[in-house]
mmCIF file of C-alpha atoms and ligand atoms in Angstrom:
data_model
loop_
_atom_site.group_PDB
_atom_site.id
_atom_site.type_symbol
_atom_site.label_atom_id
_atom_site.label_comp_id
_atom_site.label_asym_id
_atom_site.label_seq_id
_atom_site.Cartn_x
_atom_site.Cartn_y
_atom_site.Cartn_z
ATOM 1 C CA MET A 269 0.222 -0.200 -0.594
ATOM 2 C CA ALA A 270 0.865 3.462 -1.250
ATOM 3 C CA LEU A 271 2.286 5.808 1.875
ATOM 4 C CA SER A 272 0.396 8.490 2.568
ATOM 5 C CA ALA A 273 0.710 11.709 1.842
ATOM 6 C CA VAL A 274 1.869 12.857 5.522
ATOM 7 C CA GLU A 275 4.079 10.094 5.816
ATOM 8 C CA VAL A 276 5.937 10.826 2.744
ATOM 9 C CA ASN A 277 6.102 14.902 3.117
ATOM 10 C CA GLN A 278 8.182 13.124 6.263
ATOM 11 C CA LEU A 279 10.047 11.170 4.760
ATOM 12 C CA LYS A 280 11.161 13.441 1.872
ATOM 13 C CA GLN A 281 12.801 15.590 4.918
ATOM 14 C CA ALA A 282 16.089 16.391 4.404
ATOM 15 C CA PRO A 283 18.030 15.283 7.890
ATOM 16 C CA ALA A 284 18.405 18.766 10.001
ATOM 17 C CA VAL A 285 21.507 20.387 10.196
ATOM 18 C CA GLU A 286 21.575 23.161 12.987
ATOM 19 C CA GLY A 287 21.855 26.338 11.358
ATOM 20 C CA VAL A 288 20.321 25.731 8.050
ATOM 21 C CA LEU A 289 17.394 27.085 6.693
ATOM 22 C CA PRO A 290 14.818 25.118 7.925
ATOM 23 C CA VAL A 291 12.951 26.077 4.750
ATOM 24 C CA VAL A 292 15.472 23.994 2.527
ATOM 25 C CA LEU A 293 14.976 21.354 4.085
ATOM 26 C CA ALA A 294 11.759 20.961 3.819
ATOM 27 C CA ARG A 295 11.666 21.452 0.168
ATOM 28 C CA TRP A 296 11.105 18.493 -2.309
ATOM 29 C CA SER A 297 9.110 17.817 -5.119
ATOM 30 C CA ALA A 298 6.006 16.485 -4.818
ATOM 31 C CA ARG A 299 4.816 15.667 -8.232
ATOM 32 C CA ALA A 300 1.287 14.477 -6.414
ATOM 33 C CA PHE A 301 -1.313 17.716 -6.103
ATOM 34 C CA ALA A 302 -4.140 18.488 -4.085
ATOM 35 C CA ASP A 303 -7.546 18.785 -6.133
ATOM 36 C CA ARG A 304 -6.549 23.070 -4.417
ATOM 37 C CA GLU A 305 -6.739 25.919 -5.482
ATOM 38 C CA VAL A 306 -3.623 28.327 -4.817
ATOM 39 C CA SER A 307 -4.946 31.770 -4.144
ATOM 40 C CA THR A 308 -3.795 34.876 -6.047
ATOM 41 C CA ALA A 309 -2.001 35.718 -2.505
ATOM 42 C CA ASP A 310 0.294 32.674 -2.855
ATOM 43 C CA LEU A 311 0.826 33.120 -6.428
ATOM 44 C CA ARG A 312 2.023 37.215 -5.434
ATOM 45 C CA ARG A 313 4.008 35.778 -2.720
ATOM 46 C CA VAL A 314 6.030 33.463 -4.757
ATOM 47 C CA PHE A 315 6.701 35.739 -7.688
ATOM 48 C CA GLU A 316 7.505 37.979 -5.360
ATOM 49 C CA ALA A 317 10.788 35.901 -3.460
ATOM 50 C CA ALA A 318 11.760 35.301 -7.263
ATOM 51 C CA ARG A 319 11.724 38.935 -8.216
ATOM 52 C CA TRP A 320 13.909 39.446 -5.592
ATOM 53 C CA ALA A 321 16.516 37.299 -6.484
ATOM 54 C CA ALA A 322 20.358 38.605 -7.478
ATOM 55 C CA SER A 323 21.388 38.365 -11.017
ATOM 56 C CA SER A 324 24.441 40.009 -12.997
ATOM 57 C CA PHE A 325 23.934 43.555 -13.110
ATOM 58 C CA ASN A 326 20.944 43.326 -11.663
ATOM 59 C CA GLU A 327 19.744 42.482 -15.359
ATOM 60 C CA GLN A 328 16.907 40.990 -13.679
ATOM 61 C CA PRO A 329 16.096 38.898 -17.372
ATOM 62 C CA TRP A 330 13.886 36.585 -15.883
ATOM 63 C CA ARG A 331 10.303 36.986 -17.101
ATOM 64 C CA PHE A 332 7.750 33.953 -15.652
ATOM 65 C CA LEU A 333 4.487 32.735 -18.113
ATOM 66 C CA VAL A 334 1.673 31.696 -15.573
ATOM 67 C CA GLY A 335 -1.586 29.701 -16.496
ATOM 68 C CA THR A 336 -3.694 29.003 -13.912
ATOM 69 C CA ARG A 337 -6.342 25.809 -14.615
ATOM 70 C CA ASN A 338 -7.810 25.818 -17.774
ATOM 71 C CA SER A 339 -6.455 29.258 -19.055
ATOM 72 C CA LEU A 340 -4.786 29.432 -22.350
ATOM 73 C CA THR A 341 -1.719 29.618 -20.797
ATOM 74 C CA TYR A 342 -1.915 26.466 -18.742
ATOM 75 C CA LYS A 343 -3.261 24.663 -21.621
ATOM 76 C CA LYS A 344 -0.458 25.805 -23.618
ATOM 77 C CA ILE A 345 1.810 25.033 -21.606
ATOM 78 C CA PHE A 346 0.944 21.748 -20.680
ATOM 79 C CA SER A 347 0.454 20.898 -24.830
ATOM 80 C CA THR A 348 4.415 21.083 -24.641
ATOM 81 C CA LEU A 349 5.201 18.888 -21.828
ATOM 82 C CA ILE A 350 6.612 15.586 -23.153
ATOM 83 C CA GLY A 351 3.427 12.149 -21.781
ATOM 84 C CA PHE A 352 5.960 11.199 -18.638
ATOM 85 C CA ASN A 353 5.308 15.160 -17.038
ATOM 86 C CA GLN A 354 1.879 15.382 -18.569
ATOM 87 C CA GLY A 355 1.158 11.701 -16.380
ATOM 88 C CA TRP A 356 1.448 13.768 -13.160
ATOM 89 C CA ALA A 357 1.067 17.246 -14.501
ATOM 90 C CA THR A 358 -2.228 17.039 -15.384
ATOM 91 C CA ALA A 359 -3.506 17.727 -11.393
ATOM 92 C CA ALA A 360 -1.493 21.070 -11.399
ATOM 93 C CA PRO A 361 -3.506 23.708 -10.429
ATOM 94 C CA VAL A 362 -0.858 25.666 -12.019
ATOM 95 C CA LEU A 363 1.547 25.681 -14.561
ATOM 96 C CA ILE A 364 5.245 28.489 -14.606
ATOM 97 C CA LEU A 365 7.650 28.744 -17.319
ATOM 98 C CA GLY A 366 10.812 30.792 -17.122
ATOM 99 C CA VAL A 367 12.430 31.914 -19.705
ATOM 100 C CA ALA A 368 15.438 34.960 -19.239
ATOM 101 C CA SER A 369 16.475 37.168 -21.585
ATOM 102 C CA THR A 370 20.005 36.673 -23.445
ATOM 103 C CA LYS A 371 20.700 40.274 -24.065
ATOM 104 C CA PHE A 372 21.548 43.392 -22.102
ATOM 105 C CA ALA A 373 18.847 46.117 -22.164
ATOM 106 C CA HIS A 374 21.260 48.448 -21.160
ATOM 107 C CA ASN A 375 24.037 48.313 -23.872
ATOM 108 C CA GLY A 376 22.514 44.469 -25.762
ATOM 109 C CA THR A 377 25.414 42.313 -25.419
ATOM 110 C CA ASP A 378 24.892 38.866 -24.509
ATOM 111 C CA ASN A 379 24.461 37.759 -21.132
ATOM 112 C CA ARG A 380 25.338 34.949 -20.699
ATOM 113 C CA ASN A 381 24.493 34.373 -16.894
ATOM 114 C CA ALA A 382 20.425 34.758 -18.307
ATOM 115 C CA LEU A 383 19.758 31.108 -17.539
ATOM 116 C CA TYR A 384 22.063 31.055 -14.102
ATOM 117 C CA ASP A 385 19.885 33.976 -13.356
ATOM 118 C CA LEU A 386 16.659 32.373 -14.560
ATOM 119 C CA GLY A 387 17.876 29.551 -12.683
ATOM 120 C CA ALA A 388 18.459 31.661 -8.607
ATOM 121 C CA ALA A 389 15.131 32.946 -9.769
ATOM 122 C CA ALA A 390 13.497 29.804 -9.823
ATOM 123 C CA SER A 391 15.527 29.030 -6.859
ATOM 124 C CA TYR A 392 13.835 31.746 -4.918
ATOM 125 C CA LEU A 393 10.869 31.036 -6.056
ATOM 126 C CA THR A 394 10.299 27.005 -4.634
ATOM 127 C CA LEU A 395 11.356 28.263 -1.498
ATOM 128 C CA GLN A 396 9.101 30.335 -0.983
ATOM 129 C CA ALA A 397 6.367 28.117 -1.848
ATOM 130 C CA ALA A 398 7.841 25.065 0.388
ATOM 131 C CA ALA A 399 7.456 27.527 3.060
ATOM 132 C CA LEU A 400 3.722 28.185 1.893
ATOM 133 C CA ARG A 401 3.025 24.515 1.347
ATOM 134 C CA LEU A 402 3.416 24.790 -1.935
ATOM 135 C CA THR A 403 5.209 21.958 -4.011
ATOM 136 C CA SER A 404 6.907 23.171 -6.828
ATOM 137 C CA PRO A 405 8.453 20.478 -9.042
ATOM 138 C CA GLN A 406 10.676 21.608 -11.799
ATOM 139 C CA MET A 407 10.625 19.773 -15.647
ATOM 140 C CA ALA A 408 12.908 20.484 -18.771
ATOM 141 C CA GLY A 409 10.710 17.498 -20.240
ATOM 142 C CA TYR A 410 8.654 19.823 -22.401
ATOM 143 C CA ASP A 411 9.145 20.340 -26.245
ATOM 144 C CA GLN A 412 10.977 23.708 -26.353
ATOM 145 C CA ALA A 413 10.112 24.435 -29.804
ATOM 146 C CA ALA A 414 6.849 24.165 -29.449
ATOM 147 C CA ALA A 415 6.603 26.085 -26.490
ATOM 148 C CA ARG A 416 8.280 29.169 -28.003
ATOM 149 C CA GLN A 417 6.134 29.045 -30.742
ATOM 150 C CA VAL A 418 2.430 28.859 -28.779
ATOM 151 C CA LEU A 419 3.720 31.679 -26.536
ATOM 152 C CA GLU A 420 5.261 33.424 -28.665
ATOM 153 C CA ILE A 421 8.431 33.644 -26.859
ATOM 154 C CA PRO A 422 10.940 35.778 -28.949
ATOM 155 C CA GLU A 423 14.020 34.917 -29.874
ATOM 156 C CA SER A 424 16.030 36.689 -27.513
ATOM 157 C CA TYR A 425 14.478 34.456 -24.753
ATOM 158 C CA ALA A 426 16.277 31.382 -23.861
ATOM 159 C CA LEU A 427 13.966 29.222 -22.215
ATOM 160 C CA GLY A 428 13.987 27.977 -18.450
ATOM 161 C CA ALA A 429 12.145 24.892 -17.020
ATOM 162 C CA VAL A 430 8.436 24.517 -16.651
ATOM 163 C CA ILE A 431 7.223 24.987 -13.200
ATOM 164 C CA ALA A 432 4.379 23.306 -11.481
ATOM 165 C CA LEU A 433 2.209 24.602 -8.339
ATOM 166 C CA GLY A 434 -0.118 23.434 -6.047
ATOM 167 C CA TYR A 435 -0.169 21.499 -2.675
ATOM 168 C CA GLN A 436 0.971 18.594 -2.214
ATOM 169 C CA GLY A 437 -1.292 15.508 -2.793
ATOM 170 C CA GLU A 438 -2.356 11.603 -1.930
ATOM 171 C CA PRO A 439 0.771 9.823 -3.620
ATOM 172 C CA SER A 440 -1.676 6.986 -4.544
ATOM 173 C CA ALA A 441 -3.508 9.498 -7.137
ATOM 174 C CA LEU A 442 -0.933 9.284 -9.328
ATOM 175 C CA GLY A 443 -2.220 6.427 -10.136
ATOM 176 C CA ASN A 444 1.518 5.061 -11.910
ATOM 177 C CA GLU A 445 3.716 2.721 -10.222
ATOM 178 C CA GLN A 446 6.523 3.869 -11.667
ATOM 179 C CA LEU A 447 5.004 7.815 -10.354
ATOM 180 C CA ILE A 448 4.505 6.473 -6.574
ATOM 181 C CA ALA A 449 6.941 4.623 -6.217
ATOM 182 C CA MET A 450 9.496 7.685 -7.232
ATOM 183 C CA GLU A 451 6.681 9.673 -5.203
ATOM 184 C CA THR A 452 7.494 6.929 -1.774
ATOM 185 C CA ALA A 453 11.024 7.155 -2.255
ATOM 186 C CA ALA A 454 13.892 8.523 0.162
ATOM 187 C CA ARG A 455 15.580 11.986 -1.506
ATOM 188 C CA GLU A 456 19.387 11.528 -2.045
ATOM 189 C CA ARG A 457 22.426 14.087 -2.627
ATOM 190 C CA LYS A 458 26.076 14.204 -3.075
ATOM 191 C CA PRO A 459 28.195 14.352 0.124
ATOM 192 C CA LEU A 460 30.096 17.451 0.632
ATOM 193 C CA SER A 461 33.230 15.873 -0.244
ATOM 194 C CA GLU A 462 31.609 15.712 -3.148
ATOM 195 C CA ILE A 463 30.622 19.100 -4.365
ATOM 196 C CA VAL A 464 32.572 21.267 -2.398
ATOM 197 C CA LEU A 465 36.658 21.563 -3.843
ATOM 198 C CA SER A 466 39.657 23.141 -2.280
ATOM 199 C CA ALA A 467 41.507 21.957 -5.337
ATOM 200 C CA TRP A 468 40.672 20.721 -8.769
ATOM 201 C CA GLY A 469 40.327 16.539 -7.300
ATOM 202 C CA MET A 470 41.103 17.500 -4.133
ATOM 203 C CA PRO A 471 37.923 17.374 -1.121
ATOM 204 C CA ASP A 472 37.706 20.005 0.786
ATOM 205 C CA GLU A 473 38.634 19.693 4.668
ATOM 206 C CA LEU A 474 34.449 20.747 5.342
ATOM 207 C CA GLY A 475 33.227 17.633 3.349
HETATM 208 C C1 FMN B 93 15.947 21.958 -14.525
HETATM 209 C C2 FMN B 93 15.156 20.483 -13.758
HETATM 210 C C3 FMN B 93 14.606 20.071 -14.346
HETATM 211 C C4 FMN B 93 13.775 18.672 -14.344
HETATM 212 N N1 FMN B 93 12.699 17.794 -15.040
HETATM 213 C C5 FMN B 93 11.892 17.264 -15.038
HETATM 214 C C6 FMN B 93 11.338 16.890 -15.556
HETATM 215 O O1 FMN B 93 10.966 16.763 -16.759
HETATM 216 N N2 FMN B 93 9.758 15.953 -15.326
HETATM 217 C C7 FMN B 93 10.629 15.616 -13.616
HETATM 218 O O2 FMN B 93 9.345 14.699 -13.409
HETATM 219 N N3 FMN B 93 11.164 16.113 -12.919
HETATM 220 C C8 FMN B 93 11.760 17.486 -13.086
HETATM 221 N N4 FMN B 93 13.334 17.270 -12.550
HETATM 222 C C9 FMN B 93 12.615 17.070 -11.080
HETATM 223 C C10 FMN B 93 14.390 16.763 -10.022
HETATM 224 O O3 FMN B 93 13.855 14.955 -10.432
HETATM 225 C C11 FMN B 93 14.252 16.894 -8.600
HETATM 226 O O4 FMN B 93 14.021 17.614 -8.500
HETATM 227 C C12 FMN B 93 15.116 16.117 -8.433
HETATM 228 O O5 FMN B 93 15.252 14.706 -8.855
HETATM 229 C C13 FMN B 93 15.470 16.002 -6.705
HETATM 230 O O6 FMN B 93 14.474 15.846 -6.166
HETATM 231 P P1 FMN B 93 13.783 17.203 -5.342
HETATM 232 O O7 FMN B 93 13.450 18.189 -5.866
HETATM 233 O O8 FMN B 93 12.228 16.413 -4.596
HETATM 234 O O9 FMN B 93 14.442 17.190 -3.899
HETATM 235 C C14 FMN B 93 13.613 18.574 -12.602
HETATM 236 C C15 FMN B 93 13.864 19.410 -11.628
HETATM 237 C C16 FMN B 93 15.146 20.253 -11.944
HETATM 238 C C17 FMN B 93 15.934 21.603 -11.599
#
C-alpha cells in the first residue's frame, strides 16, 4: 500500500543540520497534487520571492509565464510537456514557464548569465513555495520549440524549466506504479566531499 501524503512528506525531509534554513530542508518535489487551487495572494508571494533574487548587473532577465487551470496559457504550457510529465502535471493547478532575456537591456550585448539568473530566481520561487506548503516540481521535459511557438516567446529569450505549483496530494492519486515509486522514494544527495573542493580533484576539509 502506498504511503500517505503526510508520511511521504515526513520521509522526504532532509536530515536536520543545525543552522541550515528549515525551508531548505523541507522543500522537495511532490508530483502528486491535491484538488486545491493556489490563491492569488500566494501566487503573488512566490513571484515576489523570485523577484528578489540576485542577477548579473541586476538585469533581472527572468520572465515567468503563468497559467492557472483552464486558462489558455495553462493549456498551452501543458500541451508542450512530454507524456511522462503530462501524466502527473495534469493535476497541477498552476503551470509556470520561466524564460530569460539573453541580451542586456543597457547595451544589447550577450548576457551569458541569463539562465544562471533565471535558475536563482526559480530557486527562490521554490523555497517561498515550500514556506507556503506548496510543492513546485520543475520540468525540463517539454518541447522548447513548441513552447516558443505557442507562447510567442521572442528568439532573444532562452527557455528555462516549466514549474508546476500546487498543494501536495496523496501519492496513490498518481495512479501509476513508476510515479508512486518516485513519490515515495527517499531523497539522495552527493556528499559535501564530492561537491566542495579546495583544489581540483581535492575535497575540501569541510566534507
Ligand atoms: C531543471 C530541472 C528539470 C527537471 N525536469 C524534470 C522533469 O522533466 N520531470 C520530472 O518529473 N522531474 C523533473 N525535475 C525534478 C527533479 O528530478 C528533482 O528536483 C530531483 O530529483 C531532486 O528532487 P527534489 O526536488 O525532491 O529534491 C527537474 C528538476 C529541475 C531542477
